[in-house]
Structure formats: C-alpha cells, structure tokens
Short mmCIF file of N, CA, C and O in Angstrom, two decimals:
data_model
loop_
_atom_site.label_atom_id
_atom_site.label_comp_id
_atom_site.label_asym_id
_atom_site.label_seq_id
_atom_site.Cartn_x
_atom_site.Cartn_y
_atom_site.Cartn_z
N MET L 132 -119.72 -104.45 -174.68
CA MET L 132 -120.28 -103.48 -175.59
C MET L 132 -119.19 -102.44 -176.12
O MET L 132 -118.33 -102.10 -175.30
N ALA L 133 -119.14 -102.35 -177.23
CA ALA L 133 -118.12 -101.51 -177.94
C ALA L 133 -118.75 -100.00 -178.03
O ALA L 133 -119.86 -99.78 -178.00
N ARG L 134 -117.75 -99.20 -178.13
CA ARG L 134 -118.06 -97.67 -178.28
C ARG L 134 -118.30 -97.30 -179.77
O ARG L 134 -118.86 -96.27 -179.89
N LYS L 135 -118.00 -98.14 -180.74
CA LYS L 135 -118.19 -97.80 -182.01
C LYS L 135 -119.57 -98.11 -182.56
O LYS L 135 -119.85 -99.45 -182.47
N LEU L 136 -120.27 -97.38 -183.19
CA LEU L 136 -121.65 -97.47 -183.60
C LEU L 136 -121.87 -97.48 -185.15
O LEU L 136 -121.18 -96.54 -185.76
N TYR L 137 -122.73 -98.23 -185.64
CA TYR L 137 -122.98 -98.08 -187.08
C TYR L 137 -124.34 -97.31 -187.18
O TYR L 137 -125.24 -97.63 -186.41
N VAL L 138 -124.35 -96.40 -188.01
CA VAL L 138 -125.64 -95.52 -188.19
C VAL L 138 -126.02 -95.61 -189.75
O VAL L 138 -125.31 -95.22 -190.61
N GLY L 139 -127.15 -96.23 -189.84
CA GLY L 139 -127.60 -96.46 -191.21
C GLY L 139 -128.90 -95.76 -191.62
O GLY L 139 -129.52 -95.08 -190.75
N ASN L 140 -129.22 -95.67 -192.91
CA ASN L 140 -130.50 -95.14 -193.43
C ASN L 140 -130.42 -93.58 -193.25
O ASN L 140 -131.39 -92.85 -193.05
N LEU L 141 -129.08 -92.96 -193.38
CA LEU L 141 -129.01 -91.56 -193.23
C LEU L 141 -129.45 -90.89 -194.60
O LEU L 141 -129.29 -91.45 -195.66
N PRO L 142 -130.14 -89.60 -194.43
CA PRO L 142 -130.37 -88.88 -195.61
C PRO L 142 -129.02 -88.56 -196.32
O PRO L 142 -128.02 -88.36 -195.66
N PHE L 143 -128.92 -88.64 -197.56
CA PHE L 143 -127.60 -88.37 -198.37
C PHE L 143 -127.09 -86.94 -198.16
O PHE L 143 -125.90 -86.75 -198.19
N GLU L 144 -127.83 -85.91 -197.79
CA GLU L 144 -127.34 -84.58 -197.46
C GLU L 144 -126.90 -84.39 -195.98
O GLU L 144 -126.44 -83.27 -195.70
N THR L 145 -126.86 -85.41 -195.14
CA THR L 145 -126.27 -85.41 -193.76
C THR L 145 -124.83 -85.08 -193.72
O THR L 145 -124.08 -85.51 -194.53
N SER L 146 -124.45 -84.14 -192.84
CA SER L 146 -123.06 -83.83 -192.74
C SER L 146 -122.41 -84.40 -191.48
O SER L 146 -123.05 -84.80 -190.64
N ASP L 147 -121.11 -84.44 -191.47
CA ASP L 147 -120.38 -85.12 -190.31
C ASP L 147 -120.77 -84.14 -189.08
O ASP L 147 -121.02 -84.67 -187.96
N GLN L 148 -120.93 -82.82 -189.15
CA GLN L 148 -121.05 -81.96 -188.10
C GLN L 148 -122.51 -82.14 -187.58
O GLN L 148 -122.72 -82.30 -186.40
N ALA L 149 -123.56 -82.28 -188.44
CA ALA L 149 -124.86 -82.52 -188.03
C ALA L 149 -124.91 -83.85 -187.34
O ALA L 149 -125.64 -83.88 -186.33
N LEU L 150 -124.30 -84.90 -187.86
CA LEU L 150 -124.45 -86.17 -187.13
C LEU L 150 -123.67 -86.22 -185.81
O LEU L 150 -124.11 -86.74 -184.86
N GLY L 151 -122.59 -85.51 -185.66
CA GLY L 151 -121.88 -85.33 -184.38
C GLY L 151 -122.77 -84.62 -183.47
O GLY L 151 -122.82 -84.92 -182.21
N ASP L 152 -123.43 -83.60 -183.91
CA ASP L 152 -124.24 -82.82 -182.99
C ASP L 152 -125.45 -83.55 -182.59
O ASP L 152 -125.74 -83.46 -181.38
N LEU L 153 -126.14 -84.37 -183.40
CA LEU L 153 -127.15 -85.16 -183.14
C LEU L 153 -126.71 -86.19 -181.94
O LEU L 153 -127.35 -86.31 -180.90
N PHE L 154 -125.58 -86.91 -182.15
CA PHE L 154 -125.04 -87.89 -181.10
C PHE L 154 -124.57 -87.19 -180.00
O PHE L 154 -124.66 -87.71 -178.84
N GLY L 155 -124.09 -85.91 -180.10
CA GLY L 155 -123.70 -85.23 -178.89
C GLY L 155 -124.80 -84.83 -177.95
O GLY L 155 -124.54 -84.54 -176.82
N THR L 156 -126.11 -84.95 -178.30
CA THR L 156 -127.19 -84.62 -177.42
C THR L 156 -127.32 -85.79 -176.41
O THR L 156 -127.94 -85.63 -175.31
N VAL L 157 -126.79 -86.99 -176.58
CA VAL L 157 -127.02 -88.14 -175.76
C VAL L 157 -125.71 -88.54 -175.05
O VAL L 157 -125.58 -89.31 -174.10
N GLY L 158 -124.50 -88.01 -175.38
CA GLY L 158 -123.22 -88.36 -174.83
C GLY L 158 -121.98 -87.69 -175.60
O GLY L 158 -122.30 -86.95 -176.58
N THR L 159 -120.85 -87.90 -175.13
CA THR L 159 -119.67 -87.38 -175.82
C THR L 159 -119.28 -88.20 -176.90
O THR L 159 -119.07 -89.52 -176.87
N VAL L 160 -119.12 -87.50 -178.13
CA VAL L 160 -118.72 -88.15 -179.37
C VAL L 160 -117.15 -88.01 -179.45
O VAL L 160 -116.57 -86.86 -179.47
N ASP L 161 -116.46 -89.20 -179.71
CA ASP L 161 -115.15 -89.17 -180.05
C ASP L 161 -114.70 -88.93 -181.51
O ASP L 161 -113.85 -88.12 -181.86
N SER L 162 -115.66 -89.53 -182.41
CA SER L 162 -115.32 -89.32 -183.83
C SER L 162 -116.50 -89.76 -184.61
O SER L 162 -117.37 -90.46 -184.19
N VAL L 163 -116.64 -89.18 -185.77
CA VAL L 163 -117.74 -89.41 -186.83
C VAL L 163 -117.03 -89.61 -188.11
O VAL L 163 -116.21 -88.86 -188.64
N ASN L 164 -117.40 -90.78 -188.81
CA ASN L 164 -116.84 -91.15 -190.08
C ASN L 164 -118.14 -91.36 -190.94
O ASN L 164 -118.55 -92.43 -191.02
N LEU L 165 -118.36 -90.38 -191.71
CA LEU L 165 -119.50 -90.43 -192.77
C LEU L 165 -118.93 -91.08 -193.98
O LEU L 165 -118.05 -90.42 -194.54
N VAL L 166 -119.40 -92.11 -194.36
CA VAL L 166 -118.79 -93.00 -195.49
C VAL L 166 -119.23 -92.34 -196.77
O VAL L 166 -120.59 -92.04 -197.06
N ARG L 167 -118.40 -92.01 -197.66
CA ARG L 167 -118.58 -91.34 -198.93
C ARG L 167 -118.18 -92.17 -200.16
O ARG L 167 -117.20 -92.94 -200.05
N ASP L 168 -118.70 -91.82 -201.25
CA ASP L 168 -118.51 -92.65 -202.47
C ASP L 168 -117.04 -91.98 -203.01
O ASP L 168 -116.99 -90.80 -202.94
N GLN L 169 -116.12 -92.84 -203.24
CA GLN L 169 -114.72 -92.41 -203.66
C GLN L 169 -114.82 -91.63 -204.93
O GLN L 169 -114.05 -90.70 -205.06
N ALA L 170 -115.62 -92.01 -205.89
CA ALA L 170 -115.77 -91.36 -207.15
C ALA L 170 -116.43 -89.97 -207.20
O ALA L 170 -116.01 -89.04 -207.75
N THR L 171 -117.52 -89.82 -206.47
CA THR L 171 -118.39 -88.70 -206.56
C THR L 171 -118.29 -87.87 -205.24
O THR L 171 -118.60 -86.66 -205.26
N GLY L 172 -117.83 -88.39 -204.26
CA GLY L 172 -117.76 -87.67 -202.93
C GLY L 172 -119.13 -87.58 -202.19
O GLY L 172 -119.10 -87.01 -201.06
N ARG L 173 -120.18 -88.18 -202.79
CA ARG L 173 -121.54 -88.10 -202.18
C ARG L 173 -121.61 -89.14 -201.03
O ARG L 173 -121.04 -90.18 -201.17
N ALA L 174 -122.32 -88.72 -200.02
CA ALA L 174 -122.57 -89.69 -198.81
C ALA L 174 -123.19 -90.93 -199.36
O ALA L 174 -124.07 -90.84 -200.23
N ARG L 175 -122.85 -91.94 -198.66
CA ARG L 175 -123.43 -93.27 -199.11
C ARG L 175 -124.63 -93.73 -198.27
O ARG L 175 -125.19 -94.76 -198.44
N GLY L 176 -124.97 -92.85 -197.22
CA GLY L 176 -126.12 -93.28 -196.48
C GLY L 176 -125.88 -93.88 -195.07
O GLY L 176 -126.89 -94.28 -194.59
N PHE L 177 -124.64 -94.13 -194.83
CA PHE L 177 -124.26 -94.67 -193.61
C PHE L 177 -123.02 -94.01 -192.90
O PHE L 177 -122.16 -93.52 -193.68
N ALA L 178 -122.88 -94.41 -191.60
CA ALA L 178 -121.74 -93.75 -191.02
C ALA L 178 -121.23 -94.62 -189.80
O ALA L 178 -122.04 -95.43 -189.35
N PHE L 179 -120.14 -94.23 -189.29
CA PHE L 179 -119.71 -94.82 -187.90
C PHE L 179 -119.41 -93.71 -187.08
O PHE L 179 -118.75 -92.72 -187.32
N VAL L 180 -119.98 -93.83 -185.86
CA VAL L 180 -119.82 -92.93 -184.80
C VAL L 180 -119.25 -93.61 -183.57
O VAL L 180 -119.74 -94.63 -183.11
N GLU L 181 -118.09 -92.94 -183.03
CA GLU L 181 -117.52 -93.53 -181.91
C GLU L 181 -117.76 -92.65 -180.67
O GLU L 181 -117.36 -91.51 -180.74
N MET L 182 -118.38 -93.30 -179.67
CA MET L 182 -118.75 -92.60 -178.33
C MET L 182 -117.54 -92.72 -177.33
O MET L 182 -116.82 -93.56 -177.50
N ALA L 183 -117.59 -91.72 -176.57
CA ALA L 183 -116.43 -91.73 -175.48
C ALA L 183 -116.57 -92.95 -174.43
O ALA L 183 -115.58 -93.43 -174.13
N THR L 184 -117.69 -93.36 -174.23
CA THR L 184 -117.69 -94.47 -173.18
C THR L 184 -118.78 -95.56 -173.66
O THR L 184 -119.68 -95.18 -174.53
N ASP L 185 -118.85 -96.69 -173.11
CA ASP L 185 -119.73 -97.62 -173.36
C ASP L 185 -121.13 -97.37 -173.01
O ASP L 185 -122.21 -97.53 -173.64
N GLU L 186 -121.29 -96.51 -171.87
CA GLU L 186 -122.59 -95.96 -171.45
C GLU L 186 -123.22 -95.04 -172.35
O GLU L 186 -124.33 -95.09 -172.73
N ASP L 187 -122.33 -94.14 -173.01
CA ASP L 187 -122.87 -93.27 -173.91
C ASP L 187 -123.21 -93.88 -175.26
O ASP L 187 -124.28 -93.57 -175.85
N ALA L 188 -122.52 -94.95 -175.61
CA ALA L 188 -122.98 -95.75 -176.84
C ALA L 188 -124.31 -96.45 -176.55
O ALA L 188 -125.18 -96.41 -177.46
N GLN L 189 -124.44 -96.97 -175.31
CA GLN L 189 -125.81 -97.60 -175.14
C GLN L 189 -126.95 -96.72 -175.05
O GLN L 189 -127.93 -96.85 -175.63
N LYS L 190 -126.64 -95.50 -174.58
CA LYS L 190 -127.60 -94.44 -174.56
C LYS L 190 -128.03 -94.01 -175.91
O LYS L 190 -129.17 -93.64 -176.32
N ALA L 191 -126.89 -93.91 -176.83
CA ALA L 191 -127.12 -93.42 -178.18
C ALA L 191 -128.03 -94.45 -179.01
O ALA L 191 -128.88 -94.24 -179.71
N ILE L 192 -127.72 -95.75 -178.68
CA ILE L 192 -128.57 -96.79 -179.33
C ILE L 192 -129.97 -96.70 -178.94
O ILE L 192 -130.97 -96.66 -179.70
N ALA L 193 -130.14 -96.61 -177.56
CA ALA L 193 -131.56 -96.51 -177.06
C ALA L 193 -132.29 -95.31 -177.52
O ALA L 193 -133.53 -95.39 -177.77
N SER L 194 -131.55 -94.16 -177.54
CA SER L 194 -132.28 -92.95 -177.95
C SER L 194 -132.46 -92.71 -179.38
O SER L 194 -133.40 -91.99 -179.77
N LEU L 195 -131.50 -93.12 -180.25
CA LEU L 195 -131.50 -92.73 -181.56
C LEU L 195 -131.88 -93.79 -182.67
O LEU L 195 -132.07 -93.44 -183.75
N ASN L 196 -131.91 -95.06 -182.12
CA ASN L 196 -132.36 -96.04 -183.14
C ASN L 196 -133.80 -95.79 -183.42
O ASN L 196 -134.65 -95.61 -182.50
N ASN L 197 -134.17 -95.57 -184.69
CA ASN L 197 -135.47 -95.44 -185.21
C ASN L 197 -135.82 -93.93 -185.16
O ASN L 197 -137.00 -93.57 -185.25
N HIS L 198 -134.81 -93.09 -184.82
CA HIS L 198 -135.01 -91.66 -184.62
C HIS L 198 -135.21 -91.14 -186.08
O HIS L 198 -134.45 -91.46 -187.01
N SER L 199 -136.09 -90.27 -186.27
CA SER L 199 -136.49 -89.64 -187.58
C SER L 199 -135.52 -88.52 -187.85
O SER L 199 -135.31 -87.49 -187.07
N LEU L 200 -134.75 -88.60 -188.98
CA LEU L 200 -133.79 -87.41 -189.45
C LEU L 200 -133.94 -87.28 -190.95
O LEU L 200 -133.80 -88.30 -191.80
N GLY L 201 -134.42 -86.17 -191.28
CA GLY L 201 -134.54 -85.73 -192.69
C GLY L 201 -135.62 -86.71 -193.39
O GLY L 201 -135.47 -87.01 -194.56
N GLY L 202 -136.62 -87.09 -192.61
CA GLY L 202 -137.71 -87.98 -193.15
C GLY L 202 -137.28 -89.41 -193.12
O GLY L 202 -138.15 -90.26 -193.73
N ARG L 203 -136.18 -89.69 -192.67
CA ARG L 203 -135.78 -91.12 -192.69
C ARG L 203 -135.58 -91.70 -191.16
O ARG L 203 -135.14 -90.82 -190.43
N ASN L 204 -136.04 -93.00 -190.89
CA ASN L 204 -135.73 -93.46 -189.62
C ASN L 204 -134.38 -94.05 -189.49
O ASN L 204 -133.98 -95.04 -190.28
N LEU L 205 -133.44 -93.66 -188.53
CA LEU L 205 -132.15 -94.15 -188.51
C LEU L 205 -132.01 -95.51 -187.92
O LEU L 205 -132.97 -95.85 -187.08
N THR L 206 -131.12 -96.23 -188.32
CA THR L 206 -130.66 -97.50 -187.73
C THR L 206 -129.40 -97.35 -186.96
O THR L 206 -128.36 -96.94 -187.62
N VAL L 207 -129.47 -97.54 -185.79
CA VAL L 207 -128.19 -97.40 -184.90
C VAL L 207 -128.10 -98.57 -184.09
O VAL L 207 -128.92 -99.04 -183.36
N ASN L 208 -126.86 -99.28 -184.24
CA ASN L 208 -126.48 -100.42 -183.46
C ASN L 208 -125.01 -100.49 -183.34
O ASN L 208 -124.13 -99.73 -184.02
N GLU L 209 -124.59 -101.38 -182.60
CA GLU L 209 -123.14 -101.66 -182.55
C GLU L 209 -122.45 -102.10 -183.77
O GLU L 209 -122.94 -102.99 -184.50
N ALA L 210 -121.28 -101.42 -184.03
CA ALA L 210 -120.56 -101.72 -185.40
C ALA L 210 -120.01 -103.11 -185.19
O ALA L 210 -119.52 -103.42 -184.12
N ARG L 211 -120.12 -103.90 -186.29
CA ARG L 211 -119.49 -105.30 -186.24
C ARG L 211 -118.08 -105.03 -186.92
O ARG L 211 -117.87 -104.32 -187.91
N PRO L 212 -117.24 -105.95 -186.67
CA PRO L 212 -115.85 -105.85 -187.34
C PRO L 212 -116.10 -106.36 -188.73
O PRO L 212 -116.94 -107.15 -189.23
N LYS L 213 -115.09 -105.72 -189.62
CA LYS L 213 -115.10 -105.99 -190.94
C LYS L 213 -114.76 -107.36 -191.26
O LYS L 213 -113.84 -107.88 -190.64
N THR L 214 -115.48 -108.13 -192.03
CA THR L 214 -115.28 -109.44 -192.41
C THR L 214 -114.18 -109.63 -193.31
O THR L 214 -114.10 -108.82 -194.26
N SER L 215 -113.40 -110.61 -193.24
CA SER L 215 -112.31 -110.90 -194.06
C SER L 215 -112.85 -111.71 -195.44
O SER L 215 -113.92 -112.37 -195.38
N GLY L 216 -112.07 -111.63 -196.31
CA GLY L 216 -112.54 -112.47 -197.62
C GLY L 216 -112.99 -111.65 -198.68
O GLY L 216 -112.71 -111.73 -199.87
N GLY L 217 -113.92 -110.77 -198.32
CA GLY L 217 -114.40 -109.78 -199.27
C GLY L 217 -114.87 -110.37 -200.50
O GLY L 217 -115.71 -111.18 -200.55
N GLY L 218 -114.43 -109.60 -201.65
CA GLY L 218 -114.94 -110.01 -202.98
C GLY L 218 -115.90 -108.91 -203.34
O GLY L 218 -116.32 -108.13 -202.53
N GLY L 219 -116.15 -108.69 -204.50
CA GLY L 219 -116.84 -107.67 -205.07
C GLY L 219 -118.34 -107.80 -205.05
O GLY L 219 -119.15 -106.83 -205.40
N GLY L 220 -118.75 -108.93 -204.74
CA GLY L 220 -120.22 -109.26 -204.81
C GLY L 220 -120.75 -109.47 -206.16
O GLY L 220 -121.98 -109.55 -206.34
N PHE L 221 -119.93 -109.56 -207.14
CA PHE L 221 -120.24 -109.94 -208.57
C PHE L 221 -119.80 -111.15 -209.08
O PHE L 221 -119.20 -111.24 -210.15
N GLY L 222 -119.90 -112.27 -208.18
CA GLY L 222 -119.52 -113.55 -208.53
C GLY L 222 -118.15 -113.85 -208.23
O GLY L 222 -117.70 -115.02 -208.41
N GLY L 223 -117.33 -112.97 -207.85
CA GLY L 223 -115.88 -113.24 -207.38
C GLY L 223 -114.91 -113.60 -208.43
O GLY L 223 -113.79 -113.54 -208.15
N ASP L 224 -115.37 -113.61 -209.67
CA ASP L 224 -114.23 -113.90 -210.76
C ASP L 224 -113.91 -112.67 -211.57
O ASP L 224 -113.19 -112.74 -212.57
N GLY L 225 -114.19 -111.45 -211.11
CA GLY L 225 -113.97 -110.20 -211.82
C GLY L 225 -114.54 -110.15 -213.13
O GLY L 225 -114.05 -109.43 -214.02
N GLY L 226 -115.64 -110.89 -213.49
CA GLY L 226 -116.25 -110.79 -214.68
C GLY L 226 -115.65 -111.70 -215.72
O GLY L 226 -116.08 -111.66 -216.98
N ARG L 227 -114.62 -112.48 -215.47
CA ARG L 227 -113.94 -113.28 -216.36
C ARG L 227 -114.68 -114.53 -216.50
O ARG L 227 -115.40 -115.11 -215.61
N SER L 228 -114.59 -115.23 -217.73
CA SER L 228 -115.14 -116.52 -218.09
C SER L 228 -114.59 -117.66 -217.17
O SER L 228 -113.23 -117.49 -217.05
N ARG L 229 -115.12 -118.58 -216.78
CA ARG L 229 -114.48 -119.73 -216.08
C ARG L 229 -114.01 -120.80 -217.15
O ARG L 229 -113.38 -121.72 -216.70
N ARG L 230 -114.16 -120.63 -218.41
CA ARG L 230 -113.81 -121.60 -219.46
C ARG L 230 -112.23 -121.60 -219.43
O ARG L 230 -111.48 -120.56 -219.54
N SER L 231 -111.58 -122.73 -219.64
CA SER L 231 -110.11 -122.88 -219.57
C SER L 231 -109.55 -122.94 -221.03
O SER L 231 -108.45 -122.59 -221.31
N GLU L 232 -110.36 -123.27 -221.91
CA GLU L 232 -109.95 -123.36 -223.37
C GLU L 232 -110.29 -122.06 -224.07
O GLU L 232 -111.30 -121.42 -223.78
N PRO L 233 -109.55 -121.73 -225.14
CA PRO L 233 -109.95 -120.43 -225.83
C PRO L 233 -111.29 -120.59 -226.67
O PRO L 233 -111.55 -121.69 -227.05
N ARG L 234 -111.94 -119.57 -226.89
CA ARG L 234 -113.19 -119.69 -227.63
C ARG L 234 -112.99 -119.03 -228.93
O ARG L 234 -112.59 -117.77 -229.12
N TRP L 235 -113.13 -119.92 -230.09
CA TRP L 235 -112.99 -119.35 -231.46
C TRP L 235 -113.79 -119.95 -232.38
O TRP L 235 -114.71 -120.67 -232.31
#
C-alpha cells in the first residue's frame, strides 16, 4: 500500500488547506498537491494527498471515499504511477496532416 492518494471529483473552490484539514481528521498528512490549470490557476478538480503512514492512507480511503464535500462525492484511492508515452490525447500528430506530398 502506498501512502500517496488520488482525490478526485473535488469542488473547484476547494483549497489546499481545506483538503489537508479534511484528511487530517483521519491521520497525519505529509503533503497536499491540489492540481491547478497552468493558464488560469483554477483548480482542476483533483489532487494528490500523501499520508504519513500506510495505515493512515488506508483509513483515509475507507473513511473519505464517497465522502460528500461541497455537494460532490469524493473519489479517494491509491495514486497510480504516471504512465510513460503520454501524448496530448488529440491523435498524437499535433494536428498535422499525415500526407507526405504537398497539397496544391
């Protein structure tokens, strides 16, 4: 069991402090990383919370998964490692045509 948790379906107005306080009710919180849009600075609706121990992480999942916050039910589970390969999700060719000859 990892100590880093994914927290999804957050209300956009949620702050780092509020999220840390919520998870602090079930165990010791090491860090809170509320993911924000780079262009606007607005919260994107998910975060990563790292708990001090595996036991605290398990308690947080058991207690806070499906917990109602700001009218939304949270999704709390173990964070998965970032997958390699990526791509923008828009076809992978950056919007360029796949034709090799010029078009005129």
